[in-house]
Tab-separated table of C-alpha atoms and ligand atoms in Angstrom:
chain	number	residue	atom	x	y	z
A	1	MET	CA	115.777	75.799	97.719
A	2	PHE	CA	116.387	74.926	101.322
A	3	PRO	CA	118.547	76.321	104.111
A	4	SER	CA	121.962	74.945	105.014
A	5	GLN	CA	122.004	72.599	107.992
A	6	PHE	CA	121.282	73.859	111.483
A	7	ASP	CA	120.256	72.513	114.855
A	8	TYR	CA	116.766	73.275	116.077
A	9	HIS	CA	115.716	74.030	119.649
A	10	ARG	CA	112.246	74.934	120.792
A	11	ALA	CA	112.256	77.234	123.830
A	12	ALA	CA	109.477	76.724	126.372
A	13	SER	CA	110.074	80.066	128.075
A	14	VAL	CA	111.819	83.394	127.506
A	15	ALA	CA	114.423	82.419	130.114
A	16	GLU	CA	115.185	79.222	128.208
A	17	ALA	CA	115.462	81.162	124.941
A	18	VAL	CA	117.972	83.584	126.501
A	19	GLU	CA	119.907	80.658	127.968
A	20	LEU	CA	120.041	78.834	124.612
A	21	LEU	CA	121.048	82.008	122.747
A	22	SER	CA	123.814	82.656	125.275
A	23	SER	CA	125.209	79.112	125.261
A	24	LEU	CA	124.899	77.963	121.639
A	25	PRO	CA	127.445	79.345	119.172
A	26	ASP	CA	125.950	81.271	116.254
A	27	ALA	CA	122.323	80.712	117.282
A	28	LYS	CA	119.438	82.855	116.069
A	29	LEU	CA	115.873	83.244	117.247
A	30	VAL	CA	113.060	82.296	114.927
A	31	ALA	CA	109.529	83.625	115.479
A	32	GLY	CA	107.332	83.706	112.366
A	33	GLY	CA	110.323	82.999	110.159
A	34	HIS	CA	109.109	85.331	107.428
A	35	SER	CA	112.297	87.341	107.248
A	36	LEU	CA	114.727	84.699	108.452
A	37	ILE	CA	113.627	81.637	106.455
A	38	PRO	CA	113.727	83.422	103.060
A	39	ALA	CA	117.227	84.691	103.956
A	40	MET	CA	118.285	81.169	105.010
A	41	LYS	CA	116.920	79.659	101.809
A	42	LEU	CA	119.047	82.108	99.835
A	43	ARG	CA	121.937	81.181	102.187
A	44	ALA	CA	122.281	84.878	102.994
A	45	ALA	CA	121.878	83.731	106.604
A	46	GLN	CA	123.414	80.426	107.767
A	47	PRO	CA	122.974	80.219	111.534
A	48	ALA	CA	124.313	77.071	113.201
A	49	ALA	CA	121.211	76.806	115.382
A	50	LEU	CA	117.684	78.176	115.538
A	51	VAL	CA	115.919	78.822	118.819
A	52	ASP	CA	112.190	78.718	118.101
A	53	ILE	CA	110.224	81.050	120.387
A	54	GLY	CA	106.996	80.574	118.440
A	55	ARG	CA	105.327	78.427	121.110
A	56	ILE	CA	106.206	80.379	124.263
A	57	PRO	CA	102.915	80.802	126.158
A	58	GLY	CA	101.497	84.313	126.656
A	59	LEU	CA	103.889	86.025	124.264
A	60	ALA	CA	101.245	86.617	121.592
A	61	ASP	CA	98.759	88.454	123.824
A	62	VAL	CA	97.459	91.867	122.831
A	63	SER	CA	95.756	93.885	125.568
A	64	ALA	CA	94.798	97.389	126.653
A	65	ASP	CA	96.513	98.734	129.768
A	66	GLY	CA	95.174	102.144	130.775
A	67	ASP	CA	95.862	104.471	127.893
A	68	SER	CA	98.399	102.158	126.265
A	69	LEU	CA	98.314	98.883	124.422
A	70	VAL	CA	100.671	96.054	125.270
A	71	VAL	CA	101.402	93.917	122.227
A	72	GLY	CA	103.219	90.630	122.804
A	73	ALA	CA	106.269	90.027	120.628
A	74	LEU	CA	104.651	86.984	119.010
A	75	ALA	CA	101.464	88.805	118.015
A	76	THR	CA	101.138	88.228	114.284
A	77	HIS	CA	100.482	91.098	111.922
A	78	ALA	CA	97.001	89.608	111.341
A	79	ALA	CA	96.299	89.498	115.095
A	80	VAL	CA	97.287	93.154	115.515
A	81	ALA	CA	95.279	94.233	112.457
A	82	ASP	CA	92.202	92.339	113.691
A	83	SER	CA	92.435	93.144	117.417
A	84	ALA	CA	89.395	95.080	118.666
A	85	ALA	CA	91.555	96.734	121.353
A	86	VAL	CA	94.043	97.974	118.758
A	87	ARG	CA	91.431	99.079	116.243
A	88	SER	CA	89.616	101.200	118.804
A	89	GLY	CA	92.614	102.332	120.893
A	90	CYS	CA	95.194	103.022	118.227
A	91	PRO	CA	93.733	102.782	114.722
A	92	MET	CA	97.067	103.673	113.141
A	93	LEU	CA	98.726	100.585	114.597
A	94	ALA	CA	96.008	98.333	113.144
A	95	GLU	CA	96.336	100.160	109.837
A	96	THR	CA	100.104	99.596	109.827
A	97	ALA	CA	99.780	95.865	110.550
A	98	ALA	CA	97.128	95.504	107.836
A	99	ALA	CA	99.467	97.175	105.318
A	100	ILE	CA	102.178	94.529	105.751
A	101	GLY	CA	102.713	92.001	102.966
A	102	ASP	CA	99.721	89.813	102.171
A	103	ILE	CA	97.290	87.556	104.062
A	104	GLN	CA	99.763	84.676	104.253
A	105	VAL	CA	102.636	86.875	105.468
A	106	ARG	CA	100.393	88.528	108.070
A	107	ASN	CA	99.347	85.106	109.366
A	108	ARG	CA	102.967	84.164	110.189
A	109	GLY	CA	105.038	87.321	110.686
A	110	THR	CA	105.255	88.819	114.174
A	111	ILE	CA	105.770	92.334	115.528
A	112	GLY	CA	108.827	91.248	117.530
A	113	GLY	CA	110.426	89.687	114.461
A	114	SER	CA	109.716	92.719	112.318
A	115	LEU	CA	111.245	95.136	114.847
A	116	ALA	CA	114.293	92.940	115.493
A	117	HIS	CA	114.890	92.496	111.771
A	118	ALA	CA	114.684	96.293	111.173
A	119	ASP	CA	114.322	96.131	107.407
A	120	PRO	CA	114.413	99.643	105.889
A	121	GLY	CA	111.229	98.785	103.965
A	122	ALA	CA	109.383	97.373	106.994
A	123	ASP	CA	106.178	99.120	108.029
A	124	TYR	CA	106.164	98.946	111.831
A	125	PRO	CA	109.314	100.997	112.576
A	126	ALA	CA	107.875	104.350	111.378
A	127	ALA	CA	104.720	103.757	113.416
A	128	MET	CA	106.758	102.858	116.525
A	129	LEU	CA	108.733	106.097	116.213
A	130	ALA	CA	105.713	108.325	115.616
A	131	LEU	CA	103.746	106.727	118.460
A	132	GLY	CA	106.681	106.844	120.871
A	133	ALA	CA	106.477	103.093	121.550
A	134	GLU	CA	108.641	101.300	124.104
A	135	ILE	CA	110.155	97.922	123.387
A	136	THR	CA	110.703	95.518	126.274
A	137	ALA	CA	113.452	92.918	125.932
A	138	VAL	CA	114.880	90.265	128.221
A	139	GLY	CA	118.550	89.254	128.154
A	140	ALA	CA	121.093	87.590	130.381
A	141	GLY	CA	121.144	90.699	132.615
A	142	GLY	CA	117.359	90.823	133.019
A	143	GLU	CA	114.649	92.969	131.501
A	144	ARG	CA	114.992	96.456	130.017
A	145	THR	CA	112.815	98.869	128.112
A	146	ILE	CA	114.116	100.629	125.019
A	147	ALA	CA	112.462	103.720	123.527
A	148	ALA	CA	111.700	103.271	119.824
A	149	SER	CA	113.847	106.350	119.130
A	150	ASP	CA	116.877	104.510	120.587
A	151	PHE	CA	115.987	101.095	119.166
A	152	PHE	CA	116.673	101.483	115.433
A	153	VAL	CA	120.405	101.945	114.933
A	154	ASP	CA	121.079	101.349	111.250
A	155	ILE	CA	120.035	99.177	108.326
A	156	LEU	CA	119.069	95.738	109.761
A	157	THR	CA	120.661	96.820	113.061
A	158	THR	CA	118.976	97.506	116.395
A	159	ALA	CA	119.998	98.247	119.972
A	160	LEU	CA	119.322	94.599	120.949
A	161	ALA	CA	122.198	92.483	122.231
A	162	ASP	CA	122.749	89.096	120.551
A	163	ASN	CA	121.098	87.214	123.386
A	164	GLU	CA	118.176	89.559	124.000
A	165	VAL	CA	114.591	88.567	123.264
A	166	ILE	CA	111.863	91.155	122.644
A	167	THR	CA	108.914	90.192	124.827
A	168	SER	CA	106.444	93.007	124.234
A	169	VAL	CA	105.875	96.465	122.839
A	170	ARG	CA	104.005	99.212	124.699
A	171	VAL	CA	102.194	101.628	122.406
A	172	PRO	CA	100.326	104.722	123.639
A	173	CYS	CA	96.730	104.921	122.415
A	174	VAL	CA	96.591	107.748	119.859
A	175	ALA	CA	93.334	108.556	118.087
A	176	GLY	CA	94.822	111.054	115.621
A	177	GLY	CA	97.204	108.766	113.774
A	178	ALA	CA	97.502	107.498	110.212
A	179	TYR	CA	99.922	105.249	108.313
A	180	LEU	CA	100.168	105.429	104.545
A	181	LYS	CA	102.632	103.604	102.343
A	182	HIS	CA	103.749	103.458	98.756
A	183	ARG	CA	103.912	99.696	98.279
A	184	HIS	CA	106.563	98.063	96.198
A	185	PRO	CA	104.446	96.325	93.543
A	186	ALA	CA	106.409	93.059	93.677
A	187	SER	CA	107.654	92.670	97.238
A	188	SER	CA	104.899	94.706	98.934
A	189	TYR	CA	107.431	96.241	101.338
A	190	ALA	CA	107.211	100.026	101.770
A	191	VAL	CA	109.083	102.007	99.127
A	192	VAL	CA	108.144	104.822	101.481
A	193	GLY	CA	105.866	104.637	104.508
A	194	VAL	CA	104.741	107.548	106.646
A	195	ALA	CA	103.232	107.322	110.122
A	196	ALA	CA	101.764	110.609	111.326
A	197	CYS	CA	100.325	111.488	114.745
A	198	VAL	CA	98.470	114.723	115.395
A	199	GLY	CA	97.042	115.947	118.713
A	200	MET	CA	94.743	118.986	118.702
A	201	ASP	CA	94.759	121.647	121.402
A	202	GLY	CA	91.639	123.738	120.865
A	203	GLY	CA	91.726	124.712	117.208
A	204	ASN	CA	95.488	124.347	116.918
A	205	VAL	CA	97.843	121.435	116.505
A	206	GLY	CA	99.248	120.826	119.990
A	207	SER	CA	101.502	117.894	119.213
A	208	CYS	CA	102.745	116.144	116.109
A	209	ALA	CA	105.130	113.319	115.292
A	210	ILE	CA	106.066	111.898	111.895
A	211	GLY	CA	107.925	108.613	111.374
A	212	ILE	CA	109.213	107.701	107.916
A	213	ASN	CA	110.556	104.404	106.609
A	214	GLY	CA	111.920	103.350	103.254
A	215	VAL	CA	113.989	106.448	102.486
A	216	THR	CA	117.079	105.839	104.610
A	217	GLY	CA	118.716	102.724	106.099
A	218	LYS	CA	116.637	103.033	109.250
A	219	ALA	CA	113.265	104.604	109.960
A	220	VAL	CA	113.554	108.211	111.125
A	221	LEU	CA	111.508	110.897	112.862
A	222	ALA	CA	110.925	114.023	110.783
A	223	GLY	CA	111.251	116.460	113.690
A	224	ALA	CA	111.423	119.726	111.750
A	225	ALA	CA	108.301	118.909	109.736
A	226	ALA	CA	106.380	117.903	112.884
A	227	ALA	CA	107.427	121.076	114.725
A	228	ALA	CA	106.386	123.207	111.751
A	229	LEU	CA	102.793	121.991	112.037
A	230	CYS	CA	102.428	122.715	115.754
A	231	GLY	CA	100.971	125.940	117.106
A	232	GLY	CA	98.473	126.664	114.331
A	233	PRO	CA	95.442	125.084	112.683
A	234	ALA	CA	95.745	121.844	110.660
A	235	SER	CA	94.887	123.639	107.432
A	236	ALA	CA	95.802	122.230	104.038
A	237	ASP	CA	98.336	125.014	103.523
A	238	ARG	CA	100.068	124.512	106.857
A	239	ILE	CA	100.119	120.725	106.327
A	240	ALA	CA	101.689	121.168	102.885
A	241	ALA	CA	104.279	123.583	104.299
A	242	ALA	CA	105.141	121.162	107.114
A	243	ALA	CA	105.402	118.222	104.696
A	244	GLY	CA	107.823	120.318	102.654
A	245	ARG	CA	110.278	120.086	105.567
A	246	VAL	CA	110.644	116.264	105.680
A	247	GLY	CA	113.866	116.403	103.649
A	248	ASP	CA	115.669	117.674	106.764
A	249	ALA	CA	115.315	114.190	108.269
A	250	PHE	CA	117.231	112.333	105.559
A	251	ASP	CA	121.025	112.219	105.771
A	252	GLU	CA	121.517	109.895	102.896
A	253	PRO	CA	118.462	108.634	100.980
A	254	LEU	CA	119.004	105.089	99.639
A	255	GLY	CA	118.084	104.238	96.085
A	256	ASP	CA	117.652	100.981	94.198
A	257	LEU	CA	116.549	99.879	90.731
A	258	TYR	CA	112.920	100.605	91.555
A	259	ALA	CA	113.195	104.022	93.204
A	260	SER	CA	116.127	106.439	93.449
A	261	GLY	CA	116.915	108.158	96.735
A	262	GLU	CA	115.705	111.428	95.264
A	263	PHE	CA	112.357	109.914	94.262
A	264	ARG	CA	111.951	108.312	97.696
A	265	ALA	CA	112.576	111.650	99.392
A	266	HIS	CA	109.990	113.243	97.087
A	267	LEU	CA	107.459	110.495	97.853
A	268	ALA	CA	108.072	111.011	101.559
A	269	GLY	CA	106.869	114.604	101.217
A	270	VAL	CA	103.761	113.572	99.298
A	271	TYR	CA	102.846	110.784	101.722
A	272	THR	CA	103.548	113.001	104.737
A	273	ARG	CA	101.068	115.550	103.437
A	274	ARG	CA	98.420	112.855	102.954
A	275	ALA	CA	99.079	111.097	106.261
A	276	LEU	CA	98.986	114.384	108.211
A	277	ALA	CA	95.635	115.285	106.651
A	278	VAL	CA	94.104	111.935	107.666
A	279	ALA	CA	95.656	112.060	111.142
A	280	ALA	CA	94.368	115.605	111.747
A	281	GLU	CA	90.887	114.604	110.663
A	282	ARG	CA	90.947	111.627	113.030
A	283	ALA	CA	92.233	113.854	115.842
A	284	GLY	CA	88.987	115.790	115.386
B	1	MET	CA	120.040	66.219	114.514
B	2	ARG	CA	116.652	64.902	113.349
B	3	HIS	CA	113.301	65.703	114.925
B	4	ARG	CA	109.960	63.971	115.221
B	5	VAL	CA	107.107	66.021	113.850
B	6	CYS	CA	103.428	65.102	114.323
B	7	LEU	CA	101.041	66.594	111.820
B	8	THR	CA	97.417	66.077	111.001
B	9	VAL	CA	97.275	66.350	107.234
B	10	ASN	CA	93.791	66.529	105.754
B	11	GLY	CA	92.372	64.903	108.866
B	12	LYS	CA	94.922	62.087	109.123
B	13	ALA	CA	97.474	62.203	111.962
B	14	GLU	CA	100.991	61.197	110.907
B	15	GLU	CA	104.493	61.269	112.361
B	16	PHE	CA	107.626	62.148	110.472
B	17	ASP	CA	111.313	62.035	111.229
B	18	VAL	CA	112.794	65.166	109.655
B	19	GLU	CA	115.844	67.388	109.394
B	20	PRO	CA	115.138	70.851	110.875
B	21	ARG	CA	115.736	72.467	107.503
B	22	LEU	CA	112.936	70.542	105.792
B	23	LEU	CA	110.276	72.958	104.558
B	24	LEU	CA	106.587	72.220	105.036
B	25	CYS	CA	106.001	72.229	101.253
B	26	HIS	CA	108.641	69.526	100.785
B	27	LEU	CA	107.229	67.463	103.647
B	28	LEU	CA	103.785	67.583	102.038
B	29	ARG	CA	105.044	66.779	98.547
B	30	ALA	CA	107.866	64.319	99.188
B	31	TYR	CA	106.941	62.632	102.493
B	32	VAL	CA	103.137	62.642	102.340
B	33	GLY	CA	102.967	62.417	98.549
B	34	LEU	CA	100.500	65.271	98.194
B	35	THR	CA	101.807	67.080	95.123
B	36	GLY	CA	98.824	69.417	94.734
B	37	THR	CA	100.720	71.993	96.778
B	38	ASN	CA	102.876	73.564	94.071
B	39	ILE	CA	106.195	75.322	94.488
B	40	GLY	CA	106.334	78.267	92.092
B	41	CYS	CA	108.766	80.988	93.084
B	42	ASP	CA	110.283	79.352	96.162
B	43	THR	CA	110.931	82.920	97.412
B	44	SER	CA	107.709	83.574	99.367
B	45	GLN	CA	106.162	85.705	96.638
B	46	CYS	CA	103.766	83.692	94.484
B	47	GLY	CA	101.465	81.901	96.925
B	48	SER	CA	101.180	78.717	94.843
B	49	CYS	CA	102.371	76.734	97.897
B	50	THR	CA	99.586	78.093	100.149
B	51	VAL	CA	98.020	75.604	102.580
B	52	LEU	CA	95.895	76.083	105.680
B	53	MET	CA	97.789	75.643	108.937
B	54	ASP	CA	95.389	75.507	111.864
B	55	GLY	CA	92.853	77.124	109.549
B	56	LYS	CA	95.073	79.995	108.407
B	57	ALA	CA	96.514	80.454	104.927
B	58	VAL	CA	100.317	80.219	104.958
B	59	LYS	CA	103.028	79.920	102.312
B	60	SER	CA	104.361	76.428	102.991
B	61	CYS	CA	107.688	77.225	101.291
B	62	THR	CA	108.336	79.653	104.150
B	63	VAL	CA	107.444	77.398	107.090
B	64	LEU	CA	109.812	74.795	108.524
B	65	ALA	CA	108.198	71.399	109.057
B	66	VAL	CA	109.398	71.545	112.683
B	67	GLN	CA	107.475	74.814	113.135
B	68	ALA	CA	104.288	73.059	112.016
B	69	ASP	CA	104.664	70.294	114.620
B	70	GLY	CA	101.293	69.580	116.236
B	71	CYS	CA	99.334	71.591	113.667
B	72	GLU	CA	96.450	70.635	111.432
B	73	VAL	CA	97.317	71.162	107.802
B	74	THR	CA	94.786	71.236	104.993
B	75	THR	CA	95.987	71.022	101.404
B	76	ILE	CA	94.045	71.299	98.167
B	77	GLU	CA	93.581	67.494	98.273
B	78	GLY	CA	91.727	67.798	101.580
B	79	LEU	CA	89.109	70.333	100.539
B	80	ALA	CA	86.617	68.191	98.649
B	81	GLY	CA	84.163	66.305	100.848
B	82	ALA	CA	82.328	63.006	100.284
B	83	ASP	CA	79.603	64.983	98.556
B	84	GLY	CA	81.885	66.458	95.932
B	85	LEU	CA	84.023	69.500	95.331
B	86	HIS	CA	84.369	72.286	97.902
B	87	PRO	CA	82.214	75.300	96.876
B	88	VAL	CA	85.314	77.316	95.975
B	89	GLN	CA	86.641	74.470	93.792
B	90	GLN	CA	83.237	74.137	92.120
B	91	SER	CA	83.123	77.860	91.504
B	92	PHE	CA	86.573	77.820	89.821
B	93	TRP	CA	85.235	75.040	87.593
B	94	ASP	CA	81.979	76.876	86.810
B	95	ASN	CA	83.637	80.234	86.145
B	96	HIS	CA	86.679	78.994	84.245
B	97	GLY	CA	88.903	80.277	87.063
B	98	LEU	CA	92.058	78.596	85.757
B	99	GLN	CA	94.091	78.069	82.649
B	100	CYS	CA	97.299	76.064	83.216
B	101	GLY	CA	96.241	75.410	86.817
B	102	PHE	CA	99.634	75.894	88.423
B	103	CYS	CA	98.572	78.732	90.718
B	104	THR	CA	95.134	77.244	91.348
B	105	PRO	CA	95.721	75.213	94.530
B	106	GLY	CA	97.230	78.282	96.215
B	107	MET	CA	94.510	80.565	94.857
B	108	ILE	CA	91.811	78.254	96.189
B	109	MET	CA	93.398	77.826	99.629
B	110	THR	CA	93.783	81.614	99.958
B	111	ALA	CA	90.214	82.085	98.720
B	112	VAL	CA	88.975	79.759	101.473
B	113	GLU	CA	90.491	82.093	104.070
B	114	ILE	CA	89.240	85.249	102.289
B	115	LEU	CA	85.663	83.916	102.317
B	116	ASP	CA	86.025	82.500	105.794
B	117	ARG	CA	86.796	85.973	107.094
B	118	ASN	CA	84.403	87.789	104.791
B	119	PRO	CA	81.802	85.601	103.036
B	120	GLY	CA	80.363	88.563	101.133
B	121	ALA	CA	83.768	89.722	99.818
B	122	THR	CA	83.451	92.162	96.918
B	123	ASP	CA	85.505	92.138	93.761
B	124	ALA	CA	87.889	94.744	95.269
B	125	GLU	CA	88.181	92.870	98.579
B	126	VAL	CA	89.000	89.632	96.781
B	127	ARG	CA	91.682	91.367	94.697
B	128	HIS	CA	93.184	92.834	97.866
B	129	GLY	CA	93.080	89.404	99.517
B	130	LEU	CA	94.940	87.825	96.601
B	131	GLU	CA	97.916	90.167	96.931
B	132	GLY	CA	100.169	87.254	97.847
B	133	ASN	CA	99.137	85.023	94.928
B	134	ILE	CA	100.481	85.353	91.413
B	135	CYS	CA	98.912	83.906	88.257
B	136	ARG	CA	100.817	83.991	84.981
B	137	CYS	CA	97.894	82.975	82.770
B	138	THR	CA	94.467	84.301	83.537
B	139	GLY	CA	94.863	88.013	84.148
B	140	TYR	CA	92.950	87.266	87.388
B	141	GLU	CA	89.512	88.202	86.019
B	142	ASN	CA	87.975	84.748	86.236
B	143	ILE	CA	89.788	83.910	89.461
B	144	VAL	CA	88.199	86.924	91.148
B	145	LYS	CA	84.851	86.103	89.558
B	146	SER	CA	85.052	82.514	90.849
B	147	ILE	CA	85.773	83.614	94.414
B	148	VAL	CA	83.109	86.334	94.519
B	149	ALA	CA	80.584	83.851	93.115
B	150	ALA	CA	81.521	81.170	95.655
B	151	GLY	CA	81.020	83.711	98.445
B	152	ALA	CA	77.690	84.875	97.079
B	153	ARG	CA	76.464	81.290	96.750
B	154	GLY	CA	77.555	80.340	100.268
B	155	SER	CA	76.111	83.319	102.114
C	1	LIG	C1	106.564	87.940	100.766
C	1	LIG	C2	106.837	88.799	101.970
C	1	LIG	C3	106.376	90.099	101.993
C	1	LIG	C4	106.604	90.925	103.094
C	1	LIG	N1	106.124	92.193	103.076
C	1	LIG	C5	106.342	92.999	104.136
C	1	LIG	C6	105.819	94.320	104.175
C	1	LIG	O1	105.134	94.772	103.255
C	1	LIG	N2	106.072	95.080	105.267
C	1	LIG	C7	106.801	94.601	106.334
C	1	LIG	O2	106.976	95.319	107.311
C	1	LIG	N3	107.284	93.354	106.334
C	1	LIG	C8	107.082	92.546	105.276
C	1	LIG	N4	107.568	91.265	105.292
C	1	LIG	C9	108.357	90.806	106.465
C	1	LIG	C10	107.449	90.249	107.511
C	1	LIG	O3	106.696	91.258	108.121
C	1	LIG	C11	108.221	89.461	108.578
C	1	LIG	O4	107.288	88.656	109.199
C	1	LIG	C12	108.884	90.251	109.661
C	1	LIG	O5	109.795	91.161	109.114
C	1	LIG	C13	109.676	89.327	110.589
C	1	LIG	O6	108.875	88.747	111.555
C	1	LIG	P1	108.997	87.191	111.856
C	1	LIG	O7	108.212	86.916	113.081
C	1	LIG	O8	108.632	86.440	110.653
C	1	LIG	O9	110.552	87.085	112.218
C	1	LIG	P2	111.648	85.977	111.895
C	1	LIG	O10	111.857	85.839	110.438
C	1	LIG	O11	111.365	84.759	112.675
C	1	LIG	O12	112.915	86.697	112.538
C	1	LIG	C14	113.462	87.873	111.957
C	1	LIG	C15	114.667	88.325	112.779
C	1	LIG	O13	114.259	88.792	114.057
C	1	LIG	C16	114.811	88.002	115.110
C	1	LIG	N5	113.727	87.853	116.094
C	1	LIG	C17	112.496	87.308	115.883
C	1	LIG	N6	111.731	87.442	116.988
C	1	LIG	C18	112.478	88.082	117.901
C	1	LIG	C19	112.247	88.520	119.244
C	1	LIG	N7	111.072	88.331	119.863
C	1	LIG	N8	113.269	89.125	119.911
C	1	LIG	C20	114.468	89.345	119.307
C	1	LIG	N9	114.750	88.966	118.042
C	1	LIG	C21	113.759	88.346	117.347
C	1	LIG	C22	115.287	86.723	114.453
C	1	LIG	O14	116.390	86.167	115.113
C	1	LIG	C23	115.654	87.207	113.060
C	1	LIG	O15	116.937	87.764	113.067
C	1	LIG	C24	107.346	90.418	104.207
C	1	LIG	C25	107.800	89.105	104.196
C	1	LIG	C26	107.568	88.295	103.100
C	1	LIG	C27	108.061	86.888	103.121
C	2	LIG	S1	106.457	78.812	96.212
C	2	LIG	FE1	105.872	79.545	98.157
C	2	LIG	S2	105.286	81.552	97.734
C	2	LIG	FE2	105.964	80.885	95.778
C	3	LIG	S1	96.301	79.453	85.726
C	3	LIG	FE1	98.359	79.326	85.054
C	3	LIG	S2	99.422	80.366	86.633
C	3	LIG	FE2	97.373	80.766	87.112
């Protein structure tokens, strides 16, 4: 199998990528290619031109900036999983990257590509929501920052304009975070993935956020469940009661041959309970 | 529109004139004539097409040749040295790590990265590392055994 014909352009800078995207008809960015190339081989995607951003200097950097991490759009899943700054500053982000696909996929796929693709079974989106990440993108009108909660619009649809390029993602350092997924045994995508963040205030839960992917067309925040955990201790009973509220977050659970919507919603409760317990323990 | 692509394949620098849609696995098999890199699923799942690109294991059915421009690529044919088989190859031989052999080049190239990152990889770590490689024959037992043994011998 091979893709249908297309023209290939390699951008040397973000500005050149934006310019090419704006001027070429039906052009698409390619970063790691690990969502786009499989789709092109199946002819599910047939762009007339590819703009390769894979070599743009500086776009793969991962660094700590005060109490946040700045992850370049081209940082591969392997680079995020292995980064000392990420592992110490935001263990949940490293855990999420390490849970993606397999070694070979993690060596090619990038965070920018994963977020832009917005697959319902992708792992990063739930973590971005729970962490309150900000996505920086550059387009013809300049640079803007999009909150993760505004970024994911629908299945495979984001707030990005056609000629916008994600350049980096800013992620607050959170010690009390955990990402757990139920892996699809064949594709390795998340059937359900839960990212939980817990902040302790004395002996009580002071803050909590729960992001869930795999159940609906886009990753969602389970606000009612997170609120239910706040204001009391992170006991097993309170965690179980909070996890019981995740259903409120799902308008329309999606099902497929492997897992019905109902089963996915059930799994979301189970994985929320487990992820909250780990996050609370890490929060100390 | 065709593009010039420079690649160092198993230590030898070569230039190719390719269509952008040419996949790295097809460049290696059809242009360079190295047919050890197998194409199994062709849908990024099975890992039989795994090669090292700048030292990292990648599925060559999911990389465009133009994306590999300027990279060093190592295929199964490039692993053995003048003094014989690579330790991972030898270990597959010693431990009967293959049956039909179709998945083997990809298994070995992935194993090289697993052991590169973690020479003392345990049985469980090797199994986790092989998530992207499928074997239809062996049931994986002897593949895992071969890789763990190669690591133990090297470290
Ligand atoms: C076998 C296999 C298993 C996988 N398993 C998982 C898994 O378990 N979990 C998971 O989360 N993912 C999984 N993936 C997907 C993988 O993580 C992809 O790498 C990722 O979704 C896309 O990143 P990429 O860099 O490869 O993007 P590409 O394929 O290059 O691009 C994807 C889309 O994003 C756009 N794009 C790319 N970069 C940018 C940017 N900087 N700004 C704006 N738009 C951009 C492209 O135009 C394209 O539309 C798997 C993939 C494969 C092949
Ligand atoms: S042929 Fe490339 S992963 Fe199966
Ligand atoms: S030995 Fe036959 S597919 Fe693995």
